[in-house]
C-alpha positions as a Python dict, from the first residue, in 0.01 Angstrom:
ca = {
    (1, 'M'): (0, 0, 0),
    (2, 'A'): (53, 122, -358),
    (3, 'G'): (150, 479, -431),
    (4, 'K'): (-8, 713, -684),
    (5, 'L'): (79, 877, -1013),
    (6, 'F'): (39, 1256, -1012),
    (7, 'V'): (1, 1390, -1366),
    (8, 'T'): (131, 1743, -1320),
    (9, 'G'): (118, 2035, -1560),
    (10, 'T'): (424, 2257, -1583),
    (11, 'P'): (455, 2616, -1716),
    (12, 'I'): (461, 2659, -2094),
    (13, 'G'): (680, 2965, -2070),
    (14, 'N'): (612, 3170, -1759),
    (15, 'L'): (726, 3012, -1432),
    (16, 'S'): (475, 3225, -1241),
    (17, 'D'): (201, 3001, -1384),
    (18, 'F'): (320, 2708, -1171),
    (19, 'S'): (54, 2653, -908),
    (20, 'K'): (106, 2622, -533),
    (21, 'R'): (-56, 2279, -543),
    (22, 'A'): (187, 2165, -817),
    (23, 'I'): (484, 2285, -611),
    (24, 'E'): (357, 2101, -303),
    (25, 'T'): (303, 1785, -509),
    (26, 'L'): (665, 1792, -626),
    (27, 'E'): (789, 1857, -273),
    (28, 'N'): (594, 1563, -129),
    (29, 'C'): (651, 1297, -397),
    (30, 'D'): (912, 1019, -386),
    (31, 'F'): (1041, 1064, -740),
    (32, 'I'): (971, 1247, -1065),
    (33, 'A'): (936, 1096, -1413),
    (34, 'A'): (1040, 1364, -1663),
    (35, 'E'): (1049, 1391, -2042),
    (36, 'D'): (1388, 1565, -2018),
    (37, 'T'): (1549, 1562, -1675),
    (38, 'R'): (1768, 1863, -1765),
    (39, 'V'): (1463, 2080, -1836),
    (40, 'T'): (1282, 1962, -1523),
    (41, 'L'): (1592, 2018, -1309),
    (42, 'K'): (1582, 2390, -1401),
    (43, 'L'): (1222, 2403, -1281),
    (44, 'L'): (1309, 2225, -956),
    (45, 'N'): (1606, 2453, -893),
    (46, 'H'): (1391, 2761, -947),
    (47, 'F'): (1155, 2650, -670),
    (48, 'D'): (1435, 2502, -456),
    (49, 'I'): (1297, 2148, -478),
    (50, 'K'): (1527, 1847, -452),
    (51, 'K'): (1383, 1515, -566),
    (52, 'P'): (1516, 1210, -755),
    (53, 'L'): (1455, 1232, -1130),
    (54, 'I'): (1404, 949, -1377),
    (55, 'S'): (1380, 1002, -1753),
    (56, 'Y'): (1067, 887, -1934),
    (57, 'Y'): (1038, 971, -2302),
    (58, 'E'): (947, 823, -2640),
    (59, 'H'): (1253, 603, -2686),
    (60, 'N'): (1273, 450, -2339),
    (61, 'K'): (906, 443, -2240),
    (62, 'L'): (864, 66, -2265),
    (63, 'H'): (1128, -55, -2019),
    (64, 'R'): (1126, 263, -1809),
    (65, 'G'): (747, 252, -1780),
    (66, 'E'): (764, -94, -1626),
    (67, 'E'): (1021, 30, -1375),
    (68, 'I'): (801, 325, -1276),
    (69, 'I'): (493, 104, -1239),
    (70, 'N'): (681, -137, -1011),
    (71, 'R'): (804, 145, -790),
    (72, 'I'): (452, 286, -753),
    (73, 'I'): (308, -59, -677),
    (74, 'N'): (571, -90, -404),
    (75, 'G'): (445, 227, -236),
    (76, 'E'): (625, 522, -394),
    (77, 'N'): (442, 830, -523),
    (78, 'C'): (550, 946, -868),
    (79, 'V'): (499, 1284, -1035),
    (80, 'L'): (484, 1273, -1414),
    (81, 'V'): (590, 1592, -1594),
    (82, 'T'): (668, 1692, -1948),
    (83, 'D'): (896, 1975, -2059),
    (84, 'A'): (602, 2217, -2078),
    (85, 'G'): (227, 2187, -2035),
    (86, 'M'): (18, 1886, -1938),
    (87, 'P'): (179, 1544, -1966),
    (88, 'A'): (8, 1277, -2178),
    (89, 'I'): (-121, 1534, -2430),
    (90, 'S'): (62, 1462, -2758),
    (91, 'D'): (320, 1305, -2529),
    (92, 'P'): (442, 953, -2437),
    (93, 'G'): (304, 1001, -2085),
    (94, 'M'): (-26, 870, -2222),
    (95, 'E'): (109, 514, -2215),
    (96, 'L'): (224, 545, -1853),
    (97, 'V'): (-116, 678, -1745),
    (98, 'N'): (-287, 392, -1926),
    (99, 'D'): (-56, 135, -1768),
    (100, 'C'): (-130, 277, -1424),
    (101, 'H'): (-503, 235, -1480),
    (102, 'D'): (-446, -121, -1604),
    (103, 'N'): (-254, -197, -1283),
    (104, 'G'): (-513, -45, -1051),
    (105, 'I'): (-293, 252, -964),
    (106, 'T'): (-467, 576, -874),
    (107, 'V'): (-396, 858, -1120),
    (108, 'V'): (-432, 1212, -981),
    (109, 'S'): (-456, 1531, -1189),
    (110, 'I'): (-253, 1838, -1094),
    (111, 'P'): (-366, 2062, -1380),
    (112, 'G'): (-161, 2333, -1538),
    (113, 'P'): (-132, 2531, -1861),
    (114, 'T'): (-199, 2351, -2190),
    (115, 'A'): (-70, 2514, -2506),
    (116, 'F'): (-350, 2419, -2747),
    (117, 'A'): (-633, 2536, -2518),
    (118, 'T'): (-450, 2854, -2422),
    (119, 'A'): (-376, 2936, -2785),
    (120, 'L'): (-736, 2875, -2893),
    (121, 'A'): (-867, 3096, -2612),
    (122, 'I'): (-669, 3400, -2727),
    (123, 'S'): (-693, 3337, -3103),
    (124, 'G'): (-1048, 3458, -3156),
    (125, 'M'): (-1110, 3156, -3381),
    (126, 'E'): (-1430, 2949, -3355),
    (127, 'S'): (-1400, 2750, -3031),
    (128, 'G'): (-1743, 2592, -2987),
    (129, 'R'): (-1616, 2274, -3151),
    (130, 'F'): (-1255, 2195, -3236),
    (131, 'T'): (-1017, 1906, -3295),
    (132, 'F'): (-659, 1881, -3166),
    (133, 'E'): (-432, 1724, -3428),
    (134, 'G'): (-96, 1749, -3250),
    (135, 'F'): (227, 1746, -3452),
    (136, 'L'): (238, 1651, -3818),
    (137, 'S'): (481, 1375, -3907),
    (138, 'V'): (821, 1467, -4052),
    (139, 'N'): (765, 1185, -4303),
    (140, 'K'): (622, 1349, -4618),
    (141, 'P'): (377, 1071, -4714),
    (142, 'S'): (249, 1048, -4355),
    (143, 'R'): (201, 1423, -4316),
    (144, 'R'): (17, 1448, -4650),
    (145, 'E'): (-204, 1155, -4549),
    (146, 'H'): (-281, 1329, -4218),
    (147, 'L'): (-374, 1655, -4390),
    (148, 'N'): (-587, 1478, -4650),
    (149, 'E'): (-775, 1295, -4373),
    (150, 'V'): (-885, 1624, -4215),
    (151, 'K'): (-931, 1849, -4519),
    (152, 'T'): (-1311, 1816, -4496),
    (153, 'E'): (-1313, 1861, -4115),
    (154, 'K'): (-1565, 2133, -4033),
    (155, 'R'): (-1443, 2197, -3679),
    (156, 'T'): (-1156, 2433, -3600),
    (157, 'M'): (-828, 2240, -3621),
    (158, 'I'): (-530, 2290, -3389),
    (159, 'F'): (-177, 2177, -3474),
    (160, 'Y'): (156, 2206, -3296),
    (161, 'E'): (458, 2293, -3507),
    (162, 'A'): (827, 2363, -3459),
    (163, 'P'): (956, 2691, -3606),
    (164, 'H'): (1206, 2522, -3842),
    (165, 'K'): (921, 2336, -4015),
    (166, 'L'): (668, 2620, -4034),
    (167, 'S'): (716, 2727, -4396),
    (168, 'Q'): (678, 2379, -4542),
    (169, 'T'): (379, 2307, -4319),
    (170, 'L'): (204, 2625, -4433),
    (171, 'R'): (264, 2532, -4797),
    (172, 'D'): (134, 2180, -4742),
    (173, 'M'): (-177, 2314, -4567),
    (174, 'L'): (-248, 2566, -4842),
    (175, 'E'): (-210, 2297, -5107),
    (176, 'T'): (-443, 2056, -4920),
    (177, 'F'): (-699, 2289, -4759),
    (178, 'G'): (-701, 2581, -5000),
    (179, 'D'): (-695, 2934, -4864),
    (180, 'R'): (-845, 2954, -4514),
    (181, 'N'): (-820, 3173, -4208),
    (182, 'I'): (-540, 3081, -3970),
    (183, 'A'): (-413, 3206, -3636),
    (184, 'I'): (-43, 3149, -3569),
    (185, 'V'): (12, 3171, -3194),
    (186, 'R'): (370, 3181, -3070),
    (187, 'E'): (570, 3229, -2750),
    (188, 'L'): (269, 3161, -2528),
    (189, 'T'): (289, 3325, -2182),
    (190, 'K'): (632, 3473, -2263),
    (191, 'I'): (733, 3837, -2317),
    (192, 'H'): (695, 3814, -2694),
    (193, 'E'): (363, 3628, -2695),
    (194, 'E'): (187, 3698, -3024),
    (195, 'V'): (-129, 3604, -3215),
    (196, 'I'): (-96, 3644, -3591),
    (197, 'R'): (-438, 3633, -3758),
    (198, 'T'): (-404, 3588, -4131),
    (199, 'T'): (-483, 3347, -4415),
    (200, 'L'): (-288, 3046, -4535),
    (201, 'Q'): (-206, 3219, -4864),
    (202, 'K'): (-78, 3532, -4690),
    (203, 'A'): (112, 3327, -4432),
    (204, 'V'): (292, 3135, -4708),
    (205, 'E'): (393, 3469, -4862),
    (206, 'D'): (494, 3629, -4531),
    (207, 'Y'): (692, 3338, -4385),
    (208, 'P'): (879, 3174, -4674),
    (209, 'S'): (1189, 3078, -4477),
    (210, 'N'): (1090, 2975, -4124),
    (211, 'N'): (1130, 3333, -4004),
    (212, 'L'): (916, 3305, -3690),
    (213, 'K'): (1077, 3222, -3357),
    (214, 'G'): (941, 3017, -3069),
    (215, 'E'): (715, 2716, -3035),
    (216, 'L'): (405, 2752, -3248),
    (217, 'V'): (37, 2662, -3232),
    (218, 'L'): (-148, 2674, -3564),
    (219, 'I'): (-524, 2719, -3551),
    (220, 'I'): (-697, 2654, -3884),
    (221, 'E'): (-1051, 2738, -3987),
    (222, 'G'): (-1262, 2430, -4054),
    (223, 'A'): (-1402, 2342, -4396),
    (224, 'K'): (-1707, 2539, -4503),
    (225, 'E'): (-2042, 2371, -4557),
    (226, 'E'): (-2103, 2306, -4924),
    (227, 'Q'): (-2359, 2546, -5060),
    (228, 'K'): (-2654, 2359, -5203),
    (229, 'D'): (-2849, 2507, -5491),
    (230, 'E'): (-3190, 2620, -5371),
    (231, 'L'): (-3479, 2444, -5542),
    (232, 'T'): (-3776, 2640, -5668),
    (233, 'L'): (-4145, 2554, -5667),
    (234, 'K'): (-4110, 2477, -6037),
    (235, 'D'): (-3840, 2220, -5955),
    (236, 'A'): (-4060, 2066, -5687),
    (237, 'V'): (-4355, 2033, -5927),
    (238, 'L'): (-4132, 1853, -6177),
    (239, 'V'): (-4029, 1607, -5904),
    (240, 'A'): (-4395, 1557, -5806),
    (241, 'R'): (-4494, 1490, -6167),
    (242, 'E'): (-4242, 1204, -6177),
    (243, 'F'): (-4419, 1053, -5876),
    (244, 'L'): (-4754, 1104, -6050),
    (245, 'G'): (-4618, 922, -6351),
    (246, 'A'): (-4527, 632, -6121),
    (247, 'G'): (-4892, 604, -6020),
    (248, 'M'): (-4904, 806, -5700),
    (249, 'S'): (-5199, 1024, -5607),
    (250, 'V'): (-5167, 1402, -5618),
    (251, 'N'): (-5160, 1411, -5237),
    (252, 'D'): (-4887, 1147, -5204),
    (253, 'A'): (-4682, 1291, -5491),
    (254, 'S'): (-4694, 1636, -5329),
    (255, 'K'): (-4591, 1491, -4994),
    (256, 'M'): (-4290, 1303, -5137),
    (257, 'A'): (-4178, 1601, -5346),
    (258, 'A'): (-4199, 1825, -5038),
    (259, 'K'): (-3970, 1588, -4846),
    (260, 'Q'): (-3713, 1583, -5125),
    (261, 'T'): (-3709, 1954, -5207),
    (262, 'G'): (-3807, 2136, -4890),
    (263, 'I'): (-4087, 2318, -5073),
    (264, 'K'): (-4422, 2333, -4893),
    (265, 'K'): (-4655, 2043, -4973),
    (266, 'S'): (-4955, 2276, -5001),
    (267, 'D'): (-4784, 2487, -5268),
    (268, 'I'): (-4689, 2179, -5469),
    (269, 'Y'): (-5038, 2033, -5432),
    (270, 'K'): (-5191, 2359, -5552),
    (271, 'E'): (-4972, 2369, -5863),
    (272, 'L'): (-5043, 2005, -5944),
    (273, 'S'): (-5418, 2059, -5903),
    (274, 'N'): (-5405, 2342, -6157),
    (275, 'L'): (-5236, 2129, -6422),
}
């Protein structure tokens, strides 16, 4: 009988956030697939858990994924963890989860903290609709292409960023998006957790040399709706007269002009009747 894959969230800073269920899952599994075995070993040692570890990360995911799949098919239960947060979110674990589904392996969720959702919740930014954009590429053309693709996005945008790239990222965002509200959330769940609510212009001025510590979540205000010029009754009558000139009746011309301008048909009809 095949085993299962347990996708298990780990603390993003505070070890007290590790759930009892997550601890029990680690204690009862056969082996653990970890992004960085050294980081996961510290977590295991803290909770006095001893289990075999196997590395699974971006540069070995192809051949190591096949090995993990075969072990699960042969009956072993595997826990998938990342260094912090939920695996498979902006993380190579996505491929392993997908491969498990393709091979008929049961995938079980053991939820835990997720940085982007936690940051959004405490930012005070619009959260009704949002888009998670992950990390920007270190390749300049790719990162500019990414930013250009989302510059008209009206939903709140969430990015991850490393502290040593913050200043350049802020400059790139200001250049592409223009000045917008931003929340810079850092050191989530740790002693120095902080939400910095500012604007892109001010952030570029305040952090010119990567002078913020800790892993960062950037929450950017979405693009504003373009303001359309309001049409007047006079404008609507001019539109209706064009329809009259094309041979329409006063009633039909008023109806079409109302659809195009948003002005009441009865008001347009009245003006046309008085001409």
